[in-house]
Amino acid sequence: MIVEGFLKYLQYEKRFSVHTTDAYKVDLEQFSVFLRSQYEIVEPAIIQHIHIRSWAVSLMEQKYSASSIRRKLSTLKSYFRFLQREQVITRSPMLQVSLPKLGKRLPSVVPEQYLEQMLNAIDPADDYEKLRNQLVVELCYLTGMRRGELVNLKVSDLNLSAFTIKVLGKGNKERLIPISHATATLLRQYLDLRQQTFPNTPELALLLTKDGKAAYAKLIYRIVKDSLSTITTQEKRSPHVLRHSFATHLSDHGADLNAIKELLGHSSLAATQIYTHHSIERLKKIYQQAHPKSGAQ
């Protein structure tokens, strides 16, 4: 299978992140192994829709979720479209394959009062790691940044006098995120302590490890998970949960959907609309509990 050219196309022409490109690579390798083992197929021109459907059934039998199977089939859809462009095939076998339907699943969100409780309980620290961890949690929740965006944040991306942070999002699209005076104060405190702790560091990254090196994705995940574990027992306790919480709480308080879209760096409004469902569900519960004609017991 002509995979390397496709992966380079994703990375350099489509400007997909390394993480996304790796996910495509894993999906294609898994499909390739299936084709060789089940049908002895190695050339993409031989692949037919029945082979793809057979793989989908195999994934179902392995207990993959509908969303995972859908993502893997979407990978194939993009791959075969690329092969058509390169004139390796004349017609995509995916034209006769339907993606499995997904039930609507709302994103995991931490209740607003729990997060307020956690943030209010954090004492200003003069210990570098403690202050950095506090900053990580606050930036995730108060700006809605993705984990990768936070990891890639540089000191030069801060404009504390204008109360904004410049973020490089998906597709190398830049956006400005406003911050509060309190967050700007926390950032100044952190920058002072960062300079005191690592006076000679050449690192441009805003967030550093305890050894003065650029922070990495797993560290950010661990910091957030440990912090959320102090206020909730819900299964998902990740930076993305804080991003979901940021958007949902904005929606709950009546923020314009287009404004939320811009803050999150979504390319389309469709991706942002999921956050209105939480607000609607919340209103339904309030109605059922409070309205005399709602039918609630």
mmCIF file of C-alpha atoms in Angstrom, residues 13-145:
data_model
loop_
_atom_site.group_PDB
_atom_site.id
_atom_site.type_symbol
_atom_site.label_atom_id
_atom_site.label_comp_id
_atom_site.label_asym_id
_atom_site.label_seq_id
_atom_site.Cartn_x
_atom_site.Cartn_y
_atom_site.Cartn_z
ATOM 1 C CA GLU A 13 -0.047 19.749 2.408
ATOM 2 C CA LYS A 14 -2.997 19.296 4.766
ATOM 3 C CA ARG A 15 -0.858 20.483 7.711
ATOM 4 C CA PHE A 16 -2.213 17.844 10.070
ATOM 5 C CA SER A 17 -0.516 17.508 13.442
ATOM 6 C CA VAL A 18 1.989 14.731 14.100
ATOM 7 C CA HIS A 19 -0.507 13.146 16.509
ATOM 8 C CA THR A 20 -3.268 13.056 13.844
ATOM 9 C CA THR A 21 -0.894 11.798 11.155
ATOM 10 C CA ASP A 22 0.265 8.997 13.463
ATOM 11 C CA ALA A 23 -3.354 7.993 14.074
ATOM 12 C CA TYR A 24 -3.910 7.713 10.308
ATOM 13 C CA LYS A 25 -0.742 5.631 10.023
ATOM 14 C CA VAL A 26 -1.892 3.202 12.732
ATOM 15 C CA ASP A 27 -5.309 2.780 11.054
ATOM 16 C CA LEU A 28 -3.755 2.072 7.658
ATOM 17 C CA GLU A 29 -1.229 -0.370 9.094
ATOM 18 C CA GLN A 30 -4.046 -2.230 10.860
ATOM 19 C CA PHE A 31 -6.062 -2.401 7.629
ATOM 20 C CA SER A 32 -2.992 -3.548 5.691
ATOM 21 C CA VAL A 33 -2.345 -6.394 8.138
ATOM 22 C CA PHE A 34 -5.993 -7.477 7.838
ATOM 23 C CA LEU A 35 -5.859 -7.499 4.026
ATOM 24 C CA ARG A 36 -2.662 -9.553 3.933
ATOM 25 C CA SER A 37 -3.800 -12.080 6.514
ATOM 26 C CA GLN A 38 -7.368 -12.542 5.259
ATOM 27 C CA TYR A 39 -7.126 -11.952 1.504
ATOM 28 C CA GLU A 40 -3.397 -11.848 0.661
ATOM 29 C CA ILE A 41 -3.929 -8.390 -0.817
ATOM 30 C CA VAL A 42 -1.010 -5.955 -0.949
ATOM 31 C CA GLU A 43 -1.941 -3.719 -3.905
ATOM 32 C CA PRO A 44 -4.529 -0.953 -3.330
ATOM 33 C CA ALA A 45 -5.979 -1.296 -6.829
ATOM 34 C CA ILE A 46 -7.331 -4.746 -5.882
ATOM 35 C CA ILE A 47 -9.209 -3.576 -2.793
ATOM 36 C CA GLN A 48 -12.996 -3.694 -3.086
ATOM 37 C CA HIS A 49 -15.810 -2.526 -0.852
ATOM 38 C CA ILE A 50 -16.418 -6.096 0.386
ATOM 39 C CA HIS A 51 -12.900 -6.164 1.861
ATOM 40 C CA ILE A 52 -13.529 -2.913 3.729
ATOM 41 C CA ARG A 53 -16.903 -4.111 5.015
ATOM 42 C CA SER A 54 -15.269 -7.339 6.152
ATOM 43 C CA TRP A 55 -12.694 -5.321 8.102
ATOM 44 C CA ALA A 56 -15.456 -3.262 9.715
ATOM 45 C CA VAL A 57 -17.213 -6.467 10.829
ATOM 46 C CA SER A 58 -13.916 -7.743 12.213
ATOM 47 C CA LEU A 59 -13.515 -4.530 14.221
ATOM 48 C CA MET A 60 -17.054 -4.919 15.591
ATOM 49 C CA GLU A 61 -16.253 -8.472 16.669
ATOM 50 C CA GLN A 62 -13.182 -7.119 18.468
ATOM 51 C CA LYS A 63 -15.540 -4.800 20.418
ATOM 52 C CA TYR A 64 -14.337 -1.540 18.852
ATOM 53 C CA SER A 65 -16.812 1.274 19.460
ATOM 54 C CA ALA A 66 -18.865 2.743 16.619
ATOM 55 C CA SER A 67 -16.906 6.001 16.907
ATOM 56 C CA SER A 68 -13.556 4.186 16.575
ATOM 57 C CA ILE A 69 -14.747 2.208 13.543
ATOM 58 C CA ARG A 70 -16.148 5.356 11.998
ATOM 59 C CA ARG A 71 -12.805 7.106 12.456
ATOM 60 C CA LYS A 72 -10.893 4.223 10.898
ATOM 61 C CA LEU A 73 -13.217 4.118 7.897
ATOM 62 C CA SER A 74 -12.833 7.897 7.549
ATOM 63 C CA THR A 75 -9.089 7.302 7.351
ATOM 64 C CA LEU A 76 -9.676 4.893 4.461
ATOM 65 C CA LYS A 77 -11.970 7.403 2.776
ATOM 66 C CA SER A 78 -9.213 10.032 2.814
ATOM 67 C CA TYR A 79 -6.610 7.485 1.745
ATOM 68 C CA PHE A 80 -8.551 6.279 -1.296
ATOM 69 C CA ARG A 81 -9.339 9.861 -2.265
ATOM 70 C CA PHE A 82 -5.581 10.499 -2.237
ATOM 71 C CA LEU A 83 -4.983 7.405 -4.396
ATOM 72 C CA GLN A 84 -7.524 8.708 -6.914
ATOM 73 C CA ARG A 85 -5.728 12.031 -7.024
ATOM 74 C CA GLU A 86 -2.458 10.211 -7.644
ATOM 75 C CA GLN A 87 -4.192 8.111 -10.353
ATOM 76 C CA VAL A 88 -3.350 4.871 -8.554
ATOM 77 C CA ILE A 89 -7.030 3.919 -8.630
ATOM 78 C CA THR A 90 -9.916 5.201 -10.752
ATOM 79 C CA ARG A 91 -12.741 4.735 -8.239
ATOM 80 C CA SER A 92 -12.826 4.654 -4.458
ATOM 81 C CA PRO A 93 -14.210 1.425 -2.953
ATOM 82 C CA MET A 94 -15.436 3.566 -0.036
ATOM 83 C CA LEU A 95 -18.302 4.831 -2.252
ATOM 84 C CA GLN A 96 -20.143 1.600 -1.420
ATOM 85 C CA VAL A 97 -19.346 1.640 2.302
ATOM 86 C CA SER A 98 -21.498 3.450 4.858
ATOM 87 C CA LEU A 99 -20.038 4.761 8.077
ATOM 88 C CA PRO A 100 -21.689 3.397 11.249
ATOM 89 C CA LYS A 101 -24.139 5.811 12.824
ATOM 90 C CA LEU A 102 -23.273 7.399 16.141
ATOM 91 C CA GLY A 103 -25.625 8.107 18.957
ATOM 92 C CA LYS A 104 -25.373 11.640 20.293
ATOM 93 C CA ARG A 105 -23.008 11.619 23.233
ATOM 94 C CA LEU A 106 -22.469 14.749 25.244
ATOM 95 C CA PRO A 107 -18.901 15.624 26.208
ATOM 96 C CA SER A 108 -17.823 15.023 29.803
ATOM 97 C CA VAL A 109 -18.008 18.192 31.883
ATOM 98 C CA VAL A 110 -17.040 19.010 35.470
ATOM 99 C CA PRO A 111 -19.755 20.987 37.316
ATOM 100 C CA GLU A 112 -18.938 24.679 37.530
ATOM 101 C CA GLN A 113 -19.168 24.809 41.317
ATOM 102 C CA TYR A 114 -16.613 21.998 41.660
ATOM 103 C CA LEU A 115 -14.100 23.819 39.503
ATOM 104 C CA GLU A 116 -14.671 27.079 41.365
ATOM 105 C CA GLN A 117 -14.101 25.194 44.604
ATOM 106 C CA MET A 118 -10.851 23.718 43.295
ATOM 107 C CA LEU A 119 -9.481 26.992 41.925
ATOM 108 C CA ASN A 120 -10.412 28.932 45.057
ATOM 109 C CA ALA A 121 -8.711 26.330 47.258
ATOM 110 C CA ILE A 122 -5.340 26.713 45.511
ATOM 111 C CA ASP A 123 -2.969 28.893 47.532
ATOM 112 C CA PRO A 124 -0.431 31.122 45.768
ATOM 113 C CA ALA A 125 2.779 29.112 45.825
ATOM 114 C CA ASP A 126 6.449 30.018 45.746
ATOM 115 C CA ASP A 127 7.295 26.435 44.778
ATOM 116 C CA TYR A 128 7.890 26.239 41.015
ATOM 117 C CA GLU A 129 6.116 22.937 40.362
ATOM 118 C CA LYS A 130 3.077 23.871 42.453
ATOM 119 C CA LEU A 131 2.710 27.234 40.750
ATOM 120 C CA ARG A 132 3.205 25.698 37.297
ATOM 121 C CA ASN A 133 0.559 23.058 38.036
ATOM 122 C CA GLN A 134 -1.860 25.756 39.171
ATOM 123 C CA LEU A 135 -1.212 27.676 35.963
ATOM 124 C CA VAL A 136 -1.774 24.572 33.808
ATOM 125 C CA VAL A 137 -5.185 23.905 35.340
ATOM 126 C CA GLU A 138 -6.264 27.542 35.132
ATOM 127 C CA LEU A 139 -5.174 27.962 31.512
ATOM 128 C CA CYS A 140 -6.929 24.738 30.464
ATOM 129 C CA TYR A 141 -10.195 25.771 32.079
ATOM 130 C CA LEU A 142 -10.131 29.556 31.717
ATOM 131 C CA THR A 143 -9.000 29.648 28.071
ATOM 132 C CA GLY A 144 -10.268 26.334 26.659
ATOM 133 C CA MET A 145 -6.921 25.619 25.025
#
